């Protein structure tokens, strides 16, 4: 379950200090050291899984089940105006620690330290193309 060279496994194990926000049998939540915004929290499964592709449904289920109440805890503590919930998979997506984690980034305004950019390309995609892309993905979703 624990991966020797994994910094988050070491945190779960107590070998590296962390600021704990929440813990149960399956899940550990602690402050991200970068604190992109105040209260920025990481929620991780206690089982070592590298990323979302490697995650069994039960691990995902237990992990995400705790996200609402942890988010509400952050909201009650610091009254952010909103919260971004995200997980980076792969280096290109910004993943730097290869133990699955969900970022909870409370938002205090548009200049609060977190700047996601969403370019829209909707004019490049006809309904026909959208249907074909969706079909392609749909056919590759395996249970
Ligand atoms: P990502 O870049 O999505 O893989 O996120 C990894 C996050 O882990 C980064 O935001 C880091 O700031 C955070 N991080 C790395 N080491 C530690 C640590 N020892 N304690 C808390 N957060 C950490
Ligand atoms: Zn790990």
PDB file of C-alpha atoms and ligand atoms in Angstrom:
ATOM      1  CA  UNK A   1       0.000   0.000   0.000  1.00  0.00           C
ATOM      2  CA  UNK A   2       2.780   2.446   0.968  1.00  0.00           C
ATOM      3  CA  UNK A   3       5.244   3.375  -1.754  1.00  0.00           C
ATOM      4  CA  UNK A   4       8.822   3.779  -0.464  1.00  0.00           C
ATOM      5  CA  UNK A   5       9.913   6.746  -2.545  1.00  0.00           C
ATOM      6  CA  UNK A   6       6.652   8.642  -2.354  1.00  0.00           C
ATOM      7  CA  UNK A   7       6.571  11.908  -0.438  1.00  0.00           C
ATOM      8  CA  UNK A   8       2.812  11.676   0.173  1.00  0.00           C
ATOM      9  CA  UNK A   9       3.109   8.118   1.505  1.00  0.00           C
ATOM     10  CA  UNK A  10       5.745   9.477   3.889  1.00  0.00           C
ATOM     11  CA  UNK A  11       3.311  12.192   4.962  1.00  0.00           C
ATOM     12  CA  UNK A  12       0.548   9.616   5.596  1.00  0.00           C
ATOM     13  CA  UNK A  13       3.056   7.550   7.574  1.00  0.00           C
ATOM     14  CA  UNK A  14       4.090  10.567   9.666  1.00  0.00           C
ATOM     15  CA  UNK A  15       7.700  10.415   8.428  1.00  0.00           C
ATOM     16  CA  UNK A  16       7.387  13.921   6.964  1.00  0.00           C
ATOM     17  CA  UNK A  17       5.474  16.626   8.867  1.00  0.00           C
ATOM     18  CA  UNK A  18       2.221  17.980   7.466  1.00  0.00           C
ATOM     19  CA  UNK A  19      -0.575  20.296   8.565  1.00  0.00           C
ATOM     20  CA  UNK A  20      -3.444  17.803   8.866  1.00  0.00           C
ATOM     21  CA  UNK A  21      -6.925  18.977   7.979  1.00  0.00           C
ATOM     22  CA  UNK A  22      -8.811  15.654   7.989  1.00  0.00           C
ATOM     23  CA  UNK A  23      -8.172  11.933   8.297  1.00  0.00           C
ATOM     24  CA  UNK A  24     -10.155   8.707   8.215  1.00  0.00           C
ATOM     25  CA  UNK A  25      -9.365   5.080   7.352  1.00  0.00           C
ATOM     26  CA  UNK A  26      -9.039   5.736   3.630  1.00  0.00           C
ATOM     27  CA  UNK A  27      -8.287   9.414   3.200  1.00  0.00           C
ATOM     28  CA  UNK A  28      -5.805  12.029   4.430  1.00  0.00           C
ATOM     29  CA  UNK A  29      -6.115  15.787   3.850  1.00  0.00           C
ATOM     30  CA  UNK A  30      -3.434  18.368   4.612  1.00  0.00           C
ATOM     31  CA  UNK A  31      -2.366  21.859   3.624  1.00  0.00           C
ATOM     32  CA  UNK A  32      -0.460  22.190   0.369  1.00  0.00           C
ATOM     33  CA  UNK A  33       2.883  23.710   1.277  1.00  0.00           C
ATOM     34  CA  UNK A  34       2.604  26.149  -1.654  1.00  0.00           C
ATOM     35  CA  UNK A  35      -0.657  27.706  -0.302  1.00  0.00           C
ATOM     36  CA  UNK A  36      -1.618  29.074  -3.721  1.00  0.00           C
ATOM     37  CA  UNK A  37      -4.448  30.637  -1.737  1.00  0.00           C
ATOM     38  CA  UNK A  38      -5.073  30.538   2.023  1.00  0.00           C
ATOM     39  CA  UNK A  39      -6.411  27.124   3.010  1.00  0.00           C
ATOM     40  CA  UNK A  40      -5.220  25.362  -0.191  1.00  0.00           C
ATOM     41  CA  UNK A  41      -5.656  21.694   0.744  1.00  0.00           C
ATOM     42  CA  UNK A  42      -4.642  18.364  -0.773  1.00  0.00           C
ATOM     43  CA  UNK A  43      -6.887  15.339  -0.338  1.00  0.00           C
ATOM     44  CA  UNK A  44      -5.219  11.979  -0.948  1.00  0.00           C
ATOM     45  CA  UNK A  45      -6.094   8.292  -0.703  1.00  0.00           C
ATOM     46  CA  UNK A  46      -4.076   6.368   1.883  1.00  0.00           C
ATOM     47  CA  UNK A  47      -3.577   3.692  -0.752  1.00  0.00           C
ATOM     48  CA  UNK A  48      -0.721   4.650  -3.062  1.00  0.00           C
ATOM     49  CA  UNK A  49      -2.041   5.134  -6.575  1.00  0.00           C
ATOM     50  CA  UNK A  50       0.018   7.044  -9.087  1.00  0.00           C
ATOM     51  CA  UNK A  51      -2.736   8.933 -10.831  1.00  0.00           C
ATOM     52  CA  UNK A  52      -6.367   8.812 -11.877  1.00  0.00           C
ATOM     53  CA  UNK A  53      -5.699   6.118 -14.499  1.00  0.00           C
ATOM     54  CA  UNK A  54      -4.427   3.730 -11.818  1.00  0.00           C
ATOM     55  CA  UNK A  55      -7.242   4.393  -9.372  1.00  0.00           C
ATOM     56  CA  UNK A  56      -9.739   1.620  -8.564  1.00  0.00           C
ATOM     57  CA  UNK A  57     -13.359   2.785  -8.337  1.00  0.00           C
ATOM     58  CA  UNK A  58     -13.536   2.082  -4.625  1.00  0.00           C
ATOM     59  CA  UNK A  59     -10.484   4.245  -3.887  1.00  0.00           C
ATOM     60  CA  UNK A  60     -11.920   7.051  -6.034  1.00  0.00           C
ATOM     61  CA  UNK A  61     -15.268   6.692  -4.375  1.00  0.00           C
ATOM     62  CA  UNK A  62     -13.895   6.877  -0.823  1.00  0.00           C
ATOM     63  CA  UNK A  63     -11.686   9.796  -1.797  1.00  0.00           C
ATOM     64  CA  UNK A  64     -14.318  11.945  -3.440  1.00  0.00           C
ATOM     65  CA  UNK A  65     -16.891  11.153  -0.761  1.00  0.00           C
ATOM     66  CA  UNK A  66     -14.903  13.312   1.664  1.00  0.00           C
ATOM     67  CA  UNK A  67     -14.487  16.310  -0.662  1.00  0.00           C
ATOM     68  CA  UNK A  68     -17.805  18.068   0.113  1.00  0.00           C
ATOM     69  CA  UNK A  69     -17.344  18.178   3.872  1.00  0.00           C
ATOM     70  CA  UNK A  70     -13.682  19.211   3.662  1.00  0.00           C
ATOM     71  CA  UNK A  71     -14.681  21.957   1.195  1.00  0.00           C
ATOM     72  CA  UNK A  72     -17.405  23.093   3.589  1.00  0.00           C
ATOM     73  CA  UNK A  73     -14.840  23.154   6.413  1.00  0.00           C
ATOM     74  CA  UNK A  74     -12.610  25.461   4.368  1.00  0.00           C
ATOM     75  CA  UNK A  75     -15.609  27.634   3.524  1.00  0.00           C
ATOM     76  CA  UNK A  76     -16.641  27.924   7.159  1.00  0.00           C
ATOM     77  CA  UNK A  77     -13.080  28.660   8.297  1.00  0.00           C
ATOM     78  CA  UNK A  78     -12.132  31.369   5.786  1.00  0.00           C
ATOM     79  CA  UNK A  79     -15.293  32.388   3.868  1.00  0.00           C
ATOM     80  CA  UNK A  80     -13.819  32.113   0.360  1.00  0.00           C
ATOM     81  CA  UNK A  81     -16.078  33.318  -2.454  1.00  0.00           C
ATOM     82  CA  UNK A  82     -15.612  30.011  -4.287  1.00  0.00           C
ATOM     83  CA  UNK A  83     -13.377  26.987  -4.588  1.00  0.00           C
ATOM     84  CA  UNK A  84     -11.588  25.233  -7.463  1.00  0.00           C
ATOM     85  CA  UNK A  85     -11.345  21.446  -7.191  1.00  0.00           C
ATOM     86  CA  UNK A  86      -8.794  19.916  -9.500  1.00  0.00           C
ATOM     87  CA  UNK A  87      -6.394  17.063 -10.032  1.00  0.00           C
ATOM     88  CA  UNK A  88      -3.385  17.206 -12.335  1.00  0.00           C
ATOM     89  CA  UNK A  89      -2.594  14.020 -14.240  1.00  0.00           C
ATOM     90  CA  UNK A  90       0.717  13.822 -16.068  1.00  0.00           C
ATOM     91  CA  UNK A  91       3.595  16.285 -16.110  1.00  0.00           C
ATOM     92  CA  UNK A  92       2.085  18.271 -18.964  1.00  0.00           C
ATOM     93  CA  UNK A  93      -0.972  18.861 -16.795  1.00  0.00           C
ATOM     94  CA  UNK A  94       1.176  20.042 -13.901  1.00  0.00           C
ATOM     95  CA  UNK A  95       1.476  16.818 -11.901  1.00  0.00           C
ATOM     96  CA  UNK A  96       4.664  16.885  -9.841  1.00  0.00           C
ATOM     97  CA  UNK A  97       3.844  14.317  -7.156  1.00  0.00           C
ATOM     98  CA  UNK A  98       2.862  10.903  -8.465  1.00  0.00           C
ATOM     99  CA  UNK A  99       0.441   9.907  -5.715  1.00  0.00           C
ATOM    100  CA  UNK A 100      -3.113  10.843  -6.666  1.00  0.00           C
ATOM    101  CA  UNK A 101      -4.265  14.070  -5.032  1.00  0.00           C
ATOM    102  CA  UNK A 102      -7.163  16.456  -5.308  1.00  0.00           C
ATOM    103  CA  UNK A 103      -6.408  20.159  -4.877  1.00  0.00           C
ATOM    104  CA  UNK A 104      -8.991  22.241  -3.055  1.00  0.00           C
ATOM    105  CA  UNK A 105      -8.145  25.852  -3.844  1.00  0.00           C
ATOM    106  CA  UNK A 106     -10.357  28.364  -2.067  1.00  0.00           C
ATOM    107  CA  UNK A 107     -10.958  31.518  -4.125  1.00  0.00           C
ATOM    108  CA  UNK A 108     -10.932  35.012  -2.705  1.00  0.00           C
ATOM    109  CA  UNK A 109     -11.220  37.005  -5.929  1.00  0.00           C
ATOM    110  CA  UNK A 110      -9.757  36.984  -9.417  1.00  0.00           C
ATOM    111  CA  UNK A 111      -6.306  38.193  -8.316  1.00  0.00           C
ATOM    112  CA  UNK A 112      -5.900  35.808  -5.391  1.00  0.00           C
ATOM    113  CA  UNK A 113      -2.980  33.762  -6.750  1.00  0.00           C
ATOM    114  CA  UNK A 114      -4.769  31.169  -8.878  1.00  0.00           C
ATOM    115  CA  UNK A 115      -5.168  31.989 -12.556  1.00  0.00           C
ATOM    116  CA  UNK A 116      -6.753  29.274 -14.665  1.00  0.00           C
ATOM    117  CA  UNK A 117      -7.109  30.209 -18.346  1.00  0.00           C
ATOM    118  CA  UNK A 118      -9.986  28.724 -20.348  1.00  0.00           C
ATOM    119  CA  UNK A 119      -9.720  29.442 -24.047  1.00  0.00           C
ATOM    120  CA  UNK A 120     -12.922  28.650 -25.871  1.00  0.00           C
ATOM    121  CA  UNK A 121     -12.696  26.886 -29.234  1.00  0.00           C
ATOM    122  CA  UNK A 122     -16.389  26.256 -29.664  1.00  0.00           C
ATOM    123  CA  UNK A 123     -16.421  27.946 -33.085  1.00  0.00           C
ATOM    124  CA  UNK A 124     -13.974  25.264 -34.330  1.00  0.00           C
ATOM    125  CA  UNK A 125     -16.347  22.372 -33.511  1.00  0.00           C
ATOM    126  CA  UNK A 126     -19.588  21.646 -35.336  1.00  0.00           C
ATOM    127  CA  UNK A 127     -22.261  19.512 -33.655  1.00  0.00           C
ATOM    128  CA  UNK A 128     -21.270  16.705 -36.017  1.00  0.00           C
ATOM    129  CA  UNK A 129     -17.646  16.845 -34.915  1.00  0.00           C
ATOM    130  CA  UNK A 130     -18.695  16.966 -31.249  1.00  0.00           C
ATOM    131  CA  UNK A 131     -20.834  13.854 -31.778  1.00  0.00           C
ATOM    132  CA  UNK A 132     -17.952  12.039 -33.427  1.00  0.00           C
ATOM    133  CA  UNK A 133     -15.490  12.945 -30.630  1.00  0.00           C
ATOM    134  CA  UNK A 134     -18.006  11.873 -27.978  1.00  0.00           C
ATOM    135  CA  UNK A 135     -18.631   8.561 -29.787  1.00  0.00           C
ATOM    136  CA  UNK A 136     -14.909   7.891 -29.975  1.00  0.00           C
ATOM    137  CA  UNK A 137     -14.496   8.401 -26.212  1.00  0.00           C
ATOM    138  CA  UNK A 138     -17.727   6.574 -25.363  1.00  0.00           C
ATOM    139  CA  UNK A 139     -16.574   3.458 -27.206  1.00  0.00           C
ATOM    140  CA  UNK A 140     -13.360   3.406 -25.183  1.00  0.00           C
ATOM    141  CA  UNK A 141     -14.938   3.592 -21.753  1.00  0.00           C
ATOM    142  CA  UNK A 142     -14.630   0.097 -20.283  1.00  0.00           C
ATOM    143  CA  UNK A 143     -16.241  -1.152 -17.101  1.00  0.00           C
TER     144      UNK A 143
HETATM  145  P1  LIG B   1       0.818  18.633  -8.345  1.00  0.00           P
HETATM  146  O1  LIG B   1       1.809  19.637  -8.885  1.00  0.00           O
HETATM  147  O2  LIG B   1      -0.577  18.768  -8.835  1.00  0.00           O
HETATM  148  O3  LIG B   1       1.370  17.220  -8.477  1.00  0.00           O
HETATM  149  O4  LIG B   1       0.706  18.946  -6.802  1.00  0.00           O
HETATM  150  C1  LIG B   1       1.665  18.557  -5.879  1.00  0.00           C
HETATM  151  C2  LIG B   1       1.534  19.537  -4.756  1.00  0.00           C
HETATM  152  O5  LIG B   1       2.189  18.992  -3.630  1.00  0.00           O
HETATM  153  C3  LIG B   1       2.200  20.903  -5.029  1.00  0.00           C
HETATM  154  O6  LIG B   1       1.188  21.902  -5.053  1.00  0.00           O
HETATM  155  C4  LIG B   1       3.178  21.062  -3.879  1.00  0.00           C
HETATM  156  O7  LIG B   1       3.189  22.360  -3.349  1.00  0.00           O
HETATM  157  C5  LIG B   1       2.661  20.055  -2.861  1.00  0.00           C
HETATM  158  N1  LIG B   1       3.670  19.523  -1.962  1.00  0.00           N
HETATM  159  C6  LIG B   1       4.837  18.960  -2.302  1.00  0.00           C
HETATM  160  N2  LIG B   1       5.499  18.567  -1.194  1.00  0.00           N
HETATM  161  C7  LIG B   1       4.701  18.869  -0.144  1.00  0.00           C
HETATM  162  C8  LIG B   1       4.819  18.708   1.273  1.00  0.00           C
HETATM  163  N3  LIG B   1       5.886  18.145   1.833  1.00  0.00           N
HETATM  164  N4  LIG B   1       3.810  19.147   2.048  1.00  0.00           N
HETATM  165  C9  LIG B   1       2.731  19.733   1.496  1.00  0.00           C
HETATM  166  N5  LIG B   1       2.551  19.901   0.177  1.00  0.00           N
HETATM  167  C10 LIG B   1       3.527  19.478  -0.636  1.00  0.00           C
HETATM  168 ZN1  LIG B   2       2.320   7.411  -2.262  1.00  0.00          ZN
END
